[in-house]
């Protein structure tokens, strides 16, 4: 596997079965430090299952995940925080549970990083979806992760909130955090992902840069090559039997 | 774990209405149920129409008995609402102002007096009930039947007493008043003695033989009628109840009511809080994040049960302190109370954790907790003998599987100085704590996978 020796995270032959159904069919990939990797595919492709296995929430039936240098931060699709607590109380709780030496200082840092300082005393339930997602990500970052896993982070956000979110996530990657995010929005994956991992029915169909996917689409579904990328991508999946 | 506990208390503080409901509602229900089962049903309101003339008396053998005062005695046992007519009585029953109407007709005493004549009548009282509510109807039927049985017993006793007096006159003689004039009754005994004295003066022959026959009859009759007097007395109440207590461990009703109230409070607070707070972790999607390495599942369960035990203990002790204002409690047994409440709260908390791990939402789990706890609590209060033996055995099995009954037994034993040993219920609670703890731990595995 290319660059596996220096990878921040490496997955080999991941298989997950739910009864008779195979949700993942031997997925391999590696993510480099500071890389923004987008996992894309239609609903039911296995994106959340893959991220849950990487996060250690779900155990793979076969295969292994290697994480040579440190923690994985996990940000689930639905905000995993206490809506009746304030922003600060949520951050303080998880900082304490993460065992930070100075939890209050970590909270201040996160509030600064997420630009939620002015909202620190607000009950989370009263925050907008975008701000809730920022708190959600901030909690994921409290683990001081080398790799941050984001499961459909922009779902339910309006365009302005999305733009803010991606600005924030891109800044994290620039600081060296490997960010692996799942999405079914092809345009979003192409715009923000440095590398794309295409999944369909648990199978890995493509692993490479966005431009490489465009070329693969053009090559395998020439009839749709002149149309928009999303239509061409659907044709590509169809050609691959999905 | 303490940070999770702090977080749960912060969440409780953030929802004052929910917290008040969680505490106040079970306490209110518990006190109401406790007092409902410990108090008499009270005097039912019954419309009472007494048409019997004031001077009417039951007579035996032509002599009038003193007034029995049935009306007055009835009104001591029920709340009599005096009405002036049948129509008024019916209207009172129909409107729901009274549970029933009891009418003593004008000829009641005449009918009673006719019982000792060749053409006896049927003394009848009239009862008017509203059958719209079967429970109410049964209550009224039972009450009125009981009242009439008492009235019948009272009248029968008076008759038996008077009958015994007359029999005594026949046997032993004495003074008797007829139409205000005193009459001397000779009596069988004195009659036999007079004849015995006359007998030697008679020459042997048929007359002497006849006298002998009369003497024998008088002696026999006197001897046997002596036995008849107590027999008549016994006829008024042939069966006497002799109560013997075989299980002296039953606590006094007040203590039992307080134990029921305390156990109900503890059950609802602990089960709802533990189940709800565990389900909240799932509803907020925090469970996978927490159990990724921040907190072990067993520690999370321990924290939830600990939260339930702490809050349940506090609320139950507050409730007992409030009850102390009305019923004196043995505070010297505080150590036993604490043991019983902690053991009960532990088992109830473990059961709450098992419930909480089975449901996805707080609302669903709250409903589930109520649906399970309430019927189990009521089933646990059914005494033996109140239902058939097979059904009771089934109830015993079902109630033994949930901590309410052993919790009630433990708290009753702790509250009652003369109560049974607390050891058995504590052991039962310990077994249930372990069993429900294991179920909850197993369910949490599914909880994460779902």
Short mmCIF file of C-alpha atoms in Angstrom, two decimals, chain B residues 104 153 182 321 413 415:
data_model
loop_
_atom_site.label_atom_id
_atom_site.label_comp_id
_atom_site.label_asym_id
_atom_site.label_seq_id
_atom_site.Cartn_x
_atom_site.Cartn_y
_atom_site.Cartn_z
CA UNK B 104 -87.85 0.53 56.73
CA UNK B 153 -78.71 -10.55 64.84
CA UNK B 182 -98.66 -8.94 88.44
CA UNK B 321 -39.47 12.55 57.64
CA UNK B 413 -39.29 -5.17 58.45
CA UNK B 415 -39.84 0.09 60.03
#
